[in-house]
Amino acid sequence: MATFPRISKSKQQKPTSSLILLLVSISAISIGLFWLFSSSSFPLSNNGAAAAKLLSSSKKKKGSDAADSVLEKKYLYWGDRIDCPGKHCASCEGLGHQESSLRCALEEALFLNRVFVMPSRMCINPIHNKKGILHHSGSETSEERWAASSCAMDSLYDLGLIFNTVPVILDNSKTWHRVFSTSLKLGERGIAHVEGTSRNYLKVNSLYSNVLLINRTASPLSW
Ligand SMILES: *[C@@H]1O[C@H](CO)[C@@H](O)[C@H](O)[C@H]1NC(C)=O
């Protein structure tokens, strides 16, 4: 009598435990499949798009002159310092100030559907960077001070990530040099120096909307 229930229990347990085993293996397989699917498909949608972009641009480069694909786009230039337009071309303003200026520039490029020409370096004010600054002897030029107190943009920002939203090129890139030299050759269709012109006007007026390069540098309204 004492062993009977035990036997019947173990008899009952057997189908239960194999059922549990089955359920566990089904869920393990489905979790595995889900993991496999999600880990490959989610980044793939990003990488896939980026790869497609790269692919199409390399195809274009093969098909026609590389310069053509560069010149199919239009560009927005805001000066060689992040917050240069209008005011702080010589001084180095605080990071918050430069950040908001950069956002403003990126937003305008997005609005105008243009590639933003990003300064390749950003200055770090001594307030934020006491260690990195050389002691001023007073003899170095402003360019030397700039070099000593600035950082490469690509060391501060994930440019690839920015590019996913707003296309950017750096102002020390070959592309920029090609765009700039072409803009000079094209004359009026090449470059427009805009001052005090609203972005709406830049967008709707064909004089500006078709020009290869818009130079915002001189405009105090640009940020
Ligand atoms: C943009 O305009 C500023 C101010 O007029 C000028 O100093 C600068 O050389 C121009 N830059 C380009 C790339 O045209």
PDB file of C-alpha atoms in Angstrom, residues 17-177:
ATOM      1  CA  SER A  17       7.771  15.459 -16.910  1.00  0.00           C
ATOM      2  CA  SER A  18       8.031  14.536 -20.580  1.00  0.00           C
ATOM      3  CA  LEU A  19       5.344  17.110 -21.305  1.00  0.00           C
ATOM      4  CA  ILE A  20       7.365  19.681 -19.360  1.00  0.00           C
ATOM      5  CA  LEU A  21      10.472  18.594 -21.238  1.00  0.00           C
ATOM      6  CA  LEU A  22       8.624  19.046 -24.522  1.00  0.00           C
ATOM      7  CA  LEU A  23       7.360  22.486 -23.517  1.00  0.00           C
ATOM      8  CA  VAL A  24      10.813  23.513 -22.344  1.00  0.00           C
ATOM      9  CA  SER A  25      12.415  22.395 -25.587  1.00  0.00           C
ATOM     10  CA  ILE A  26       9.719  24.095 -27.691  1.00  0.00           C
ATOM     11  CA  SER A  27      10.154  27.347 -25.813  1.00  0.00           C
ATOM     12  CA  ALA A  28      13.945  27.013 -25.949  1.00  0.00           C
ATOM     13  CA  ILE A  29      13.747  26.545 -29.700  1.00  0.00           C
ATOM     14  CA  SER A  30      11.367  29.453 -30.122  1.00  0.00           C
ATOM     15  CA  ILE A  31      13.471  31.709 -27.892  1.00  0.00           C
ATOM     16  CA  GLY A  32      16.509  30.633 -29.870  1.00  0.00           C
ATOM     17  CA  LEU A  33      14.775  31.341 -33.157  1.00  0.00           C
ATOM     18  CA  PHE A  34      13.484  34.675 -31.887  1.00  0.00           C
ATOM     19  CA  TRP A  35      16.960  35.634 -30.709  1.00  0.00           C
ATOM     20  CA  LEU A  36      18.485  34.563 -33.987  1.00  0.00           C
ATOM     21  CA  PHE A  37      15.847  36.401 -35.963  1.00  0.00           C
ATOM     22  CA  SER A  38      15.838  39.593 -33.922  1.00  0.00           C
ATOM     23  CA  SER A  39      19.607  39.875 -33.534  1.00  0.00           C
ATOM     24  CA  SER A  40      20.134  39.499 -37.230  1.00  0.00           C
ATOM     25  CA  SER A  41      17.144  41.401 -38.525  1.00  0.00           C
ATOM     26  CA  PHE A  42      17.136  44.560 -36.388  1.00  0.00           C
ATOM     27  CA  PRO A  43      20.714  45.693 -36.976  1.00  0.00           C
ATOM     28  CA  LEU A  44      20.343  44.398 -40.508  1.00  0.00           C
ATOM     29  CA  SER A  45      17.624  46.945 -41.214  1.00  0.00           C
ATOM     30  CA  ASN A  46      20.112  49.685 -40.318  1.00  0.00           C
ATOM     31  CA  ASN A  47      23.184  48.123 -41.822  1.00  0.00           C
ATOM     32  CA  GLY A  48      21.160  47.023 -44.791  1.00  0.00           C
ATOM     33  CA  ALA A  49      20.084  50.568 -45.540  1.00  0.00           C
ATOM     34  CA  ALA A  50      23.597  51.892 -45.012  1.00  0.00           C
ATOM     35  CA  ALA A  51      25.018  49.146 -47.172  1.00  0.00           C
ATOM     36  CA  ALA A  52      22.438  49.842 -49.864  1.00  0.00           C
ATOM     37  CA  LYS A  53      23.369  53.516 -49.753  1.00  0.00           C
ATOM     38  CA  LEU A  54      27.063  52.696 -50.054  1.00  0.00           C
ATOM     39  CA  LEU A  55      26.345  50.238 -52.800  1.00  0.00           C
ATOM     40  CA  SER A  56      24.294  52.661 -54.828  1.00  0.00           C
ATOM     41  CA  SER A  57      26.903  55.397 -54.434  1.00  0.00           C
ATOM     42  CA  SER A  58      29.692  53.057 -55.480  1.00  0.00           C
ATOM     43  CA  LYS A  59      27.604  51.934 -58.447  1.00  0.00           C
ATOM     44  CA  LYS A  60      27.087  55.565 -59.379  1.00  0.00           C
ATOM     45  CA  LYS A  61      30.803  56.166 -59.053  1.00  0.00           C
ATOM     46  CA  LYS A  62      31.494  53.314 -61.408  1.00  0.00           C
ATOM     47  CA  GLY A  63      28.822  54.349 -63.867  1.00  0.00           C
ATOM     48  CA  SER A  64      29.710  57.997 -64.116  1.00  0.00           C
ATOM     49  CA  ASP A  65      32.379  60.323 -62.890  1.00  0.00           C
ATOM     50  CA  ALA A  66      32.670  60.328 -59.087  1.00  0.00           C
ATOM     51  CA  ALA A  67      32.472  64.111 -59.176  1.00  0.00           C
ATOM     52  CA  ASP A  68      28.992  63.911 -60.679  1.00  0.00           C
ATOM     53  CA  SER A  69      27.477  62.125 -57.688  1.00  0.00           C
ATOM     54  CA  VAL A  70      29.067  64.690 -55.361  1.00  0.00           C
ATOM     55  CA  LEU A  71      27.589  67.483 -57.413  1.00  0.00           C
ATOM     56  CA  GLU A  72      24.136  65.908 -57.562  1.00  0.00           C
ATOM     57  CA  LYS A  73      23.705  67.092 -53.983  1.00  0.00           C
ATOM     58  CA  LYS A  74      23.577  70.600 -52.589  1.00  0.00           C
ATOM     59  CA  TYR A  75      25.532  71.909 -49.652  1.00  0.00           C
ATOM     60  CA  LEU A  76      25.189  74.242 -46.703  1.00  0.00           C
ATOM     61  CA  TYR A  77      28.284  75.910 -45.280  1.00  0.00           C
ATOM     62  CA  TRP A  78      28.273  77.635 -41.899  1.00  0.00           C
ATOM     63  CA  GLY A  79      31.896  78.641 -41.583  1.00  0.00           C
ATOM     64  CA  ASP A  80      34.972  76.835 -40.358  1.00  0.00           C
ATOM     65  CA  ARG A  81      34.057  77.104 -36.676  1.00  0.00           C
ATOM     66  CA  ILE A  82      30.922  75.648 -35.191  1.00  0.00           C
ATOM     67  CA  ASP A  83      29.524  78.951 -33.981  1.00  0.00           C
ATOM     68  CA  CYS A  84      31.236  81.212 -36.453  1.00  0.00           C
ATOM     69  CA  PRO A  85      28.210  82.584 -38.309  1.00  0.00           C
ATOM     70  CA  GLY A  86      27.732  86.146 -37.295  1.00  0.00           C
ATOM     71  CA  LYS A  87      29.708  86.297 -34.114  1.00  0.00           C
ATOM     72  CA  HIS A  88      32.276  84.000 -32.587  1.00  0.00           C
ATOM     73  CA  CYS A  89      34.787  83.355 -35.338  1.00  0.00           C
ATOM     74  CA  ALA A  90      37.815  84.351 -33.299  1.00  0.00           C
ATOM     75  CA  SER A  91      36.791  83.356 -29.802  1.00  0.00           C
ATOM     76  CA  CYS A  92      35.989  79.942 -28.440  1.00  0.00           C
ATOM     77  CA  GLU A  93      32.599  79.872 -26.820  1.00  0.00           C
ATOM     78  CA  GLY A  94      31.315  77.363 -24.292  1.00  0.00           C
ATOM     79  CA  LEU A  95      30.271  73.873 -25.266  1.00  0.00           C
ATOM     80  CA  GLY A  96      26.564  74.492 -24.627  1.00  0.00           C
ATOM     81  CA  HIS A  97      26.673  77.450 -26.947  1.00  0.00           C
ATOM     82  CA  GLN A  98      28.459  75.493 -29.667  1.00  0.00           C
ATOM     83  CA  GLU A  99      26.137  72.533 -29.216  1.00  0.00           C
ATOM     84  CA  SER A 100      23.059  74.646 -29.806  1.00  0.00           C
ATOM     85  CA  SER A 101      24.700  76.296 -32.779  1.00  0.00           C
ATOM     86  CA  LEU A 102      25.550  72.909 -34.262  1.00  0.00           C
ATOM     87  CA  ARG A 103      21.999  71.669 -33.782  1.00  0.00           C
ATOM     88  CA  CYS A 104      20.693  74.797 -35.408  1.00  0.00           C
ATOM     89  CA  ALA A 105      22.975  74.224 -38.410  1.00  0.00           C
ATOM     90  CA  LEU A 106      22.033  70.551 -38.733  1.00  0.00           C
ATOM     91  CA  GLU A 107      18.371  71.431 -38.488  1.00  0.00           C
ATOM     92  CA  GLU A 108      18.737  74.012 -41.230  1.00  0.00           C
ATOM     93  CA  ALA A 109      20.505  71.520 -43.487  1.00  0.00           C
ATOM     94  CA  LEU A 110      17.627  69.122 -42.922  1.00  0.00           C
ATOM     95  CA  PHE A 111      15.088  71.847 -43.652  1.00  0.00           C
ATOM     96  CA  LEU A 112      16.858  72.930 -46.839  1.00  0.00           C
ATOM     97  CA  ASN A 113      17.519  69.339 -47.856  1.00  0.00           C
ATOM     98  CA  ARG A 114      21.235  70.011 -48.114  1.00  0.00           C
ATOM     99  CA  VAL A 115      24.414  68.279 -47.021  1.00  0.00           C
ATOM    100  CA  PHE A 116      25.894  70.095 -44.045  1.00  0.00           C
ATOM    101  CA  VAL A 117      29.565  71.033 -44.344  1.00  0.00           C
ATOM    102  CA  MET A 118      30.717  70.388 -40.813  1.00  0.00           C
ATOM    103  CA  PRO A 119      33.806  72.031 -39.371  1.00  0.00           C
ATOM    104  CA  SER A 120      36.365  69.282 -38.876  1.00  0.00           C
ATOM    105  CA  ARG A 121      37.397  70.645 -35.495  1.00  0.00           C
ATOM    106  CA  MET A 122      35.579  72.081 -32.522  1.00  0.00           C
ATOM    107  CA  CYS A 123      37.240  74.250 -29.918  1.00  0.00           C
ATOM    108  CA  ILE A 124      37.116  73.340 -26.280  1.00  0.00           C
ATOM    109  CA  ASN A 125      37.040  76.422 -24.116  1.00  0.00           C
ATOM    110  CA  PRO A 126      39.651  76.438 -21.287  1.00  0.00           C
ATOM    111  CA  ILE A 127      36.694  76.532 -18.880  1.00  0.00           C
ATOM    112  CA  HIS A 128      35.926  72.959 -19.948  1.00  0.00           C
ATOM    113  CA  ASN A 129      39.427  71.852 -20.720  1.00  0.00           C
ATOM    114  CA  LYS A 130      41.925  73.065 -18.143  1.00  0.00           C
ATOM    115  CA  LYS A 131      44.271  70.135 -18.620  1.00  0.00           C
ATOM    116  CA  GLY A 132      44.451  70.098 -22.386  1.00  0.00           C
ATOM    117  CA  ILE A 133      45.297  73.756 -22.896  1.00  0.00           C
ATOM    118  CA  LEU A 134      48.863  74.841 -23.405  1.00  0.00           C
ATOM    119  CA  HIS A 135      50.048  77.548 -21.090  1.00  0.00           C
ATOM    120  CA  HIS A 136      49.748  80.776 -22.962  1.00  0.00           C
ATOM    121  CA  SER A 137      53.116  82.338 -23.514  1.00  0.00           C
ATOM    122  CA  GLY A 138      51.403  85.083 -25.429  1.00  0.00           C
ATOM    123  CA  SER A 139      53.621  84.445 -28.424  1.00  0.00           C
ATOM    124  CA  GLU A 140      51.548  81.827 -30.246  1.00  0.00           C
ATOM    125  CA  THR A 141      49.279  82.900 -33.070  1.00  0.00           C
ATOM    126  CA  SER A 142      45.513  82.549 -32.870  1.00  0.00           C
ATOM    127  CA  GLU A 143      45.792  79.607 -35.292  1.00  0.00           C
ATOM    128  CA  GLU A 144      48.226  77.888 -32.938  1.00  0.00           C
ATOM    129  CA  ARG A 145      45.924  78.506 -29.995  1.00  0.00           C
ATOM    130  CA  TRP A 146      43.059  77.112 -32.059  1.00  0.00           C
ATOM    131  CA  ALA A 147      45.009  73.979 -32.917  1.00  0.00           C
ATOM    132  CA  ALA A 148      45.987  73.484 -29.284  1.00  0.00           C
ATOM    133  CA  SER A 149      42.500  74.000 -27.914  1.00  0.00           C
ATOM    134  CA  SER A 150      40.401  72.170 -30.504  1.00  0.00           C
ATOM    135  CA  CYS A 151      39.381  68.558 -30.965  1.00  0.00           C
ATOM    136  CA  ALA A 152      38.575  66.637 -34.108  1.00  0.00           C
ATOM    137  CA  MET A 153      34.805  66.487 -34.612  1.00  0.00           C
ATOM    138  CA  ASP A 154      34.894  62.773 -35.285  1.00  0.00           C
ATOM    139  CA  SER A 155      36.505  62.236 -31.881  1.00  0.00           C
ATOM    140  CA  LEU A 156      33.625  64.094 -30.205  1.00  0.00           C
ATOM    141  CA  TYR A 157      30.634  62.943 -32.241  1.00  0.00           C
ATOM    142  CA  ASP A 158      29.461  59.770 -33.907  1.00  0.00           C
ATOM    143  CA  LEU A 159      29.347  61.218 -37.400  1.00  0.00           C
ATOM    144  CA  GLY A 160      27.944  58.004 -38.867  1.00  0.00           C
ATOM    145  CA  LEU A 161      24.975  58.270 -36.534  1.00  0.00           C
ATOM    146  CA  ILE A 162      24.463  61.938 -37.399  1.00  0.00           C
ATOM    147  CA  PHE A 163      24.685  61.028 -41.083  1.00  0.00           C
ATOM    148  CA  ASN A 164      21.682  58.711 -40.686  1.00  0.00           C
ATOM    149  CA  THR A 165      19.543  61.808 -40.072  1.00  0.00           C
ATOM    150  CA  VAL A 166      21.427  64.663 -41.685  1.00  0.00           C
ATOM    151  CA  PRO A 167      24.002  64.053 -44.404  1.00  0.00           C
ATOM    152  CA  VAL A 168      27.264  65.756 -43.431  1.00  0.00           C
ATOM    153  CA  ILE A 169      30.750  66.100 -44.875  1.00  0.00           C
ATOM    154  CA  LEU A 170      33.761  67.463 -43.023  1.00  0.00           C
ATOM    155  CA  ASP A 171      35.427  70.645 -44.204  1.00  0.00           C
ATOM    156  CA  ASN A 172      38.783  68.883 -44.466  1.00  0.00           C
ATOM    157  CA  SER A 173      37.437  66.210 -46.805  1.00  0.00           C
ATOM    158  CA  LYS A 174      38.189  65.773 -50.494  1.00  0.00           C
ATOM    159  CA  THR A 175      34.469  66.065 -51.198  1.00  0.00           C
ATOM    160  CA  TRP A 176      34.343  69.515 -49.658  1.00  0.00           C
ATOM    161  CA  HIS A 177      37.370  70.690 -51.662  1.00  0.00           C
TER     162      HIS A 177
END
